[in-house]
PDB file of C-alpha atoms in Angstrom:
ATOM      1  CA  MET A   1      38.779 130.567  92.530  1.00  0.00           C
ATOM      2  CA  GLU A   2      36.944 127.284  93.023  1.00  0.00           C
ATOM      3  CA  ILE A   3      38.283 123.764  93.414  1.00  0.00           C
ATOM      4  CA  ARG A   4      35.915 120.811  93.214  1.00  0.00           C
ATOM      5  CA  ILE A   5      36.603 117.656  95.231  1.00  0.00           C
ATOM      6  CA  ASN A   6      34.745 114.825  93.567  1.00  0.00           C
ATOM      7  CA  ASP A   7      35.603 112.193  96.199  1.00  0.00           C
ATOM      8  CA  LEU A   8      38.255 111.295  98.766  1.00  0.00           C
ATOM      9  CA  GLU A   9      40.308 109.513  96.118  1.00  0.00           C
ATOM     10  CA  HIS A  10      40.870 112.888  94.427  1.00  0.00           C
ATOM     11  CA  ILE A  11      41.381 115.082  97.482  1.00  0.00           C
ATOM     12  CA  GLY A  12      45.159 115.010  97.041  1.00  0.00           C
ATOM     13  CA  GLU A  13      44.821 116.551  93.584  1.00  0.00           C
ATOM     14  CA  ALA A  14      42.536 119.266  94.949  1.00  0.00           C
ATOM     15  CA  ALA A  15      45.002 119.933  97.786  1.00  0.00           C
ATOM     16  CA  ARG A  16      47.859 120.339  95.292  1.00  0.00           C
ATOM     17  CA  GLN A  17      45.753 122.832  93.326  1.00  0.00           C
ATOM     18  CA  PHE A  18      45.134 124.727  96.548  1.00  0.00           C
ATOM     19  CA  THR A  19      48.844 124.822  97.471  1.00  0.00           C
ATOM     20  CA  GLU A  20      49.601 126.333  94.073  1.00  0.00           C
ATOM     21  CA  THR A  21      47.423 129.333  95.003  1.00  0.00           C
ATOM     22  CA  ILE A  22      49.026 130.026  98.407  1.00  0.00           C
ATOM     23  CA  GLY A  23      51.786 132.330  97.148  1.00  0.00           C
ATOM     24  CA  ASP A  24      52.882 134.743  99.893  1.00  0.00           C
ATOM     25  CA  ARG A  25      49.603 134.503 101.788  1.00  0.00           C
ATOM     26  CA  ARG A  26      49.980 133.007 105.240  1.00  0.00           C
ATOM     27  CA  VAL A  27      46.625 132.906 107.077  1.00  0.00           C
ATOM     28  CA  PHE A  28      43.700 130.891 105.718  1.00  0.00           C
ATOM     29  CA  ALA A  29      40.321 130.902 107.458  1.00  0.00           C
ATOM     30  CA  PHE A  30      38.234 127.833 106.574  1.00  0.00           C
ATOM     31  CA  TYR A  31      34.462 128.244 106.771  1.00  0.00           C
ATOM     32  CA  GLY A  32      31.954 125.435 106.392  1.00  0.00           C
ATOM     33  CA  SER A  33      29.332 123.511 108.264  1.00  0.00           C
ATOM     34  CA  MET A  34      30.097 120.611 110.573  1.00  0.00           C
ATOM     35  CA  GLY A  35      31.065 117.673 108.374  1.00  0.00           C
ATOM     36  CA  ALA A  36      31.802 119.784 105.294  1.00  0.00           C
ATOM     37  CA  GLY A  37      35.351 118.421 105.178  1.00  0.00           C
ATOM     38  CA  LYS A  38      37.476 121.247 106.594  1.00  0.00           C
ATOM     39  CA  THR A  39      39.753 119.009 108.648  1.00  0.00           C
ATOM     40  CA  THR A  40      40.039 116.400 105.902  1.00  0.00           C
ATOM     41  CA  PHE A  41      40.959 119.029 103.328  1.00  0.00           C
ATOM     42  CA  ILE A  42      43.484 120.751 105.613  1.00  0.00           C
ATOM     43  CA  LYS A  43      45.068 117.355 106.279  1.00  0.00           C
ATOM     44  CA  ALA A  44      45.406 116.792 102.514  1.00  0.00           C
ATOM     45  CA  VAL A  45      46.876 120.292 102.062  1.00  0.00           C
ATOM     46  CA  CYS A  46      49.433 119.635 104.811  1.00  0.00           C
ATOM     47  CA  GLU A  47      50.404 116.372 103.117  1.00  0.00           C
ATOM     48  CA  ALA A  48      50.743 118.196  99.772  1.00  0.00           C
ATOM     49  CA  LEU A  49      53.060 120.674 101.507  1.00  0.00           C
ATOM     50  CA  GLY A  50      55.289 117.828 102.674  1.00  0.00           C
ATOM     51  CA  VAL A  51      54.180 117.312 106.275  1.00  0.00           C
ATOM     52  CA  GLU A  52      55.271 113.847 107.349  1.00  0.00           C
ATOM     53  CA  ASP A  53      53.838 113.957 110.887  1.00  0.00           C
ATOM     54  CA  VAL A  54      50.536 112.327 111.750  1.00  0.00           C
ATOM     55  CA  ILE A  55      47.970 115.042 111.076  1.00  0.00           C
ATOM     56  CA  THR A  56      45.022 115.159 113.443  1.00  0.00           C
ATOM     57  CA  SER A  57      42.265 117.572 114.317  1.00  0.00           C
ATOM     58  CA  PRO A  58      43.332 120.105 116.947  1.00  0.00           C
ATOM     59  CA  THR A  59      39.836 120.181 118.452  1.00  0.00           C
ATOM     60  CA  PHE A  60      41.050 119.634 122.020  1.00  0.00           C
ATOM     61  CA  ALA A  61      44.545 121.109 121.713  1.00  0.00           C
ATOM     62  CA  ILE A  62      43.211 124.152 119.770  1.00  0.00           C
ATOM     63  CA  VAL A  63      46.432 124.283 117.729  1.00  0.00           C
ATOM     64  CA  ASN A  64      48.699 121.642 116.204  1.00  0.00           C
ATOM     65  CA  GLU A  65      52.094 122.428 114.734  1.00  0.00           C
ATOM     66  CA  TYR A  66      53.503 120.534 111.767  1.00  0.00           C
ATOM     67  CA  GLU A  67      56.820 120.867 109.982  1.00  0.00           C
ATOM     68  CA  THR A  68      57.211 121.137 106.232  1.00  0.00           C
ATOM     69  CA  PRO A  69      60.539 121.270 104.407  1.00  0.00           C
ATOM     70  CA  SER A  70      60.236 125.070 104.232  1.00  0.00           C
ATOM     71  CA  SER A  71      58.373 126.239 107.359  1.00  0.00           C
ATOM     72  CA  PRO A  72      56.037 125.285 110.183  1.00  0.00           C
ATOM     73  CA  VAL A  73      52.295 125.006 109.628  1.00  0.00           C
ATOM     74  CA  TYR A  74      49.835 125.824 112.403  1.00  0.00           C
ATOM     75  CA  HIS A  75      46.403 124.182 112.268  1.00  0.00           C
ATOM     76  CA  PHE A  76      43.773 125.723 114.547  1.00  0.00           C
ATOM     77  CA  ASP A  77      40.316 124.531 115.526  1.00  0.00           C
ATOM     78  CA  PHE A  78      38.406 127.160 117.486  1.00  0.00           C
ATOM     79  CA  TYR A  79      35.180 125.152 117.742  1.00  0.00           C
ATOM     80  CA  ARG A  80      35.514 124.748 121.515  1.00  0.00           C
ATOM     81  CA  ILE A  81      36.416 128.395 122.238  1.00  0.00           C
ATOM     82  CA  LYS A  82      33.916 129.941 124.628  1.00  0.00           C
ATOM     83  CA  ARG A  83      35.493 133.387 125.074  1.00  0.00           C
ATOM     84  CA  LEU A  84      37.941 135.471 123.069  1.00  0.00           C
ATOM     85  CA  GLU A  85      40.120 135.724 126.172  1.00  0.00           C
ATOM     86  CA  GLU A  86      41.080 132.081 125.590  1.00  0.00           C
ATOM     87  CA  VAL A  87      42.515 133.046 122.212  1.00  0.00           C
ATOM     88  CA  TYR A  88      44.361 136.023 123.686  1.00  0.00           C
ATOM     89  CA  ASP A  89      45.768 133.755 126.410  1.00  0.00           C
ATOM     90  CA  MET A  90      47.143 131.275 123.897  1.00  0.00           C
ATOM     91  CA  GLY A  91      49.073 134.084 122.186  1.00  0.00           C
ATOM     92  CA  TYR A  92      47.315 133.929 118.844  1.00  0.00           C
ATOM     93  CA  GLU A  93      49.327 136.898 117.527  1.00  0.00           C
ATOM     94  CA  ASP A  94      52.548 134.917 117.831  1.00  0.00           C
ATOM     95  CA  TYR A  95      51.073 132.410 115.391  1.00  0.00           C
ATOM     96  CA  PHE A  96      49.064 134.608 113.025  1.00  0.00           C
ATOM     97  CA  TYR A  97      51.890 137.097 112.500  1.00  0.00           C
ATOM     98  CA  SER A  98      54.806 134.644 112.552  1.00  0.00           C
ATOM     99  CA  GLY A  99      55.069 134.296 108.787  1.00  0.00           C
ATOM    100  CA  ALA A 100      54.212 130.604 109.081  1.00  0.00           C
ATOM    101  CA  LEU A 101      51.187 129.104 107.362  1.00  0.00           C
ATOM    102  CA  CYS A 102      48.081 129.156 109.541  1.00  0.00           C
ATOM    103  CA  PHE A 103      44.999 127.107 108.698  1.00  0.00           C
ATOM    104  CA  ILE A 104      42.032 128.036 110.883  1.00  0.00           C
ATOM    105  CA  GLU A 105      38.827 126.066 111.371  1.00  0.00           C
ATOM    106  CA  TRP A 106      35.763 127.823 112.844  1.00  0.00           C
ATOM    107  CA  PRO A 107      37.200 131.321 112.261  1.00  0.00           C
ATOM    108  CA  GLU A 108      33.751 132.845 112.664  1.00  0.00           C
ATOM    109  CA  LEU A 109      34.254 132.434 116.422  1.00  0.00           C
ATOM    110  CA  ILE A 110      37.303 134.719 116.368  1.00  0.00           C
ATOM    111  CA  GLU A 111      36.460 136.850 113.327  1.00  0.00           C
ATOM    112  CA  GLU A 112      37.580 140.125 114.893  1.00  0.00           C
ATOM    113  CA  LEU A 113      41.056 138.713 115.572  1.00  0.00           C
ATOM    114  CA  LEU A 114      41.772 137.565 112.020  1.00  0.00           C
ATOM    115  CA  PRO A 115      44.447 139.521 110.176  1.00  0.00           C
ATOM    116  CA  ALA A 116      43.021 141.838 107.518  1.00  0.00           C
ATOM    117  CA  ASP A 117      44.764 139.844 104.793  1.00  0.00           C
ATOM    118  CA  ALA A 118      43.468 136.447 105.931  1.00  0.00           C
ATOM    119  CA  VAL A 119      42.199 134.417 102.988  1.00  0.00           C
ATOM    120  CA  ARG A 120      38.587 133.321 103.443  1.00  0.00           C
ATOM    121  CA  VAL A 121      38.078 129.752 102.212  1.00  0.00           C
ATOM    122  CA  THR A 122      34.625 128.175 102.145  1.00  0.00           C
ATOM    123  CA  ILE A 123      34.069 124.441 101.837  1.00  0.00           C
ATOM    124  CA  SER A 124      30.539 123.452 100.975  1.00  0.00           C
ATOM    125  CA  GLU A 125      28.913 120.117 100.319  1.00  0.00           C
ATOM    126  CA  GLN A 126      27.051 120.000  97.027  1.00  0.00           C
ATOM    127  CA  ALA A 127      23.816 118.112  96.344  1.00  0.00           C
ATOM    128  CA  ASP A 128      25.746 115.372  94.517  1.00  0.00           C
ATOM    129  CA  GLY A 129      28.068 114.803  97.507  1.00  0.00           C
ATOM    130  CA  THR A 130      31.059 116.598  96.034  1.00  0.00           C
ATOM    131  CA  ARG A 131      32.735 119.411  97.923  1.00  0.00           C
ATOM    132  CA  LEU A 132      33.413 122.863  96.551  1.00  0.00           C
ATOM    133  CA  VAL A 133      36.367 124.840  97.917  1.00  0.00           C
ATOM    134  CA  SER A 134      35.970 128.554  97.203  1.00  0.00           C
ATOM    135  CA  LEU A 135      38.537 131.254  97.885  1.00  0.00           C
TER     136      LEU A 135
END
């Protein structure tokens, strides 16, 4: 499936389309280059899910937790991870296998720890400046 984001004014619509595809899947690994829009899109998805908290990048905290009307959402940013031991130490399994939604940025740094059923999502910038979300 592909979702095109024409501009920031329409990101909410794209996020709603994305939430309609979630179903029972819980772990989403977001791939894309620096500046592709991973954090911005995840923020829009969280808002579409009903998160009312201020949504920020977890770059320094590694994980942020948000509440939706139905369940928590965990947003990870592994960009600063230097060793897999850091991920083990934070208890990643408690998050990934909790049944809560997990949105992961920079999953390529922890690829071997991703659950087998993690959904791979790629966000790429197109030549015309739009973004393409592929899953």
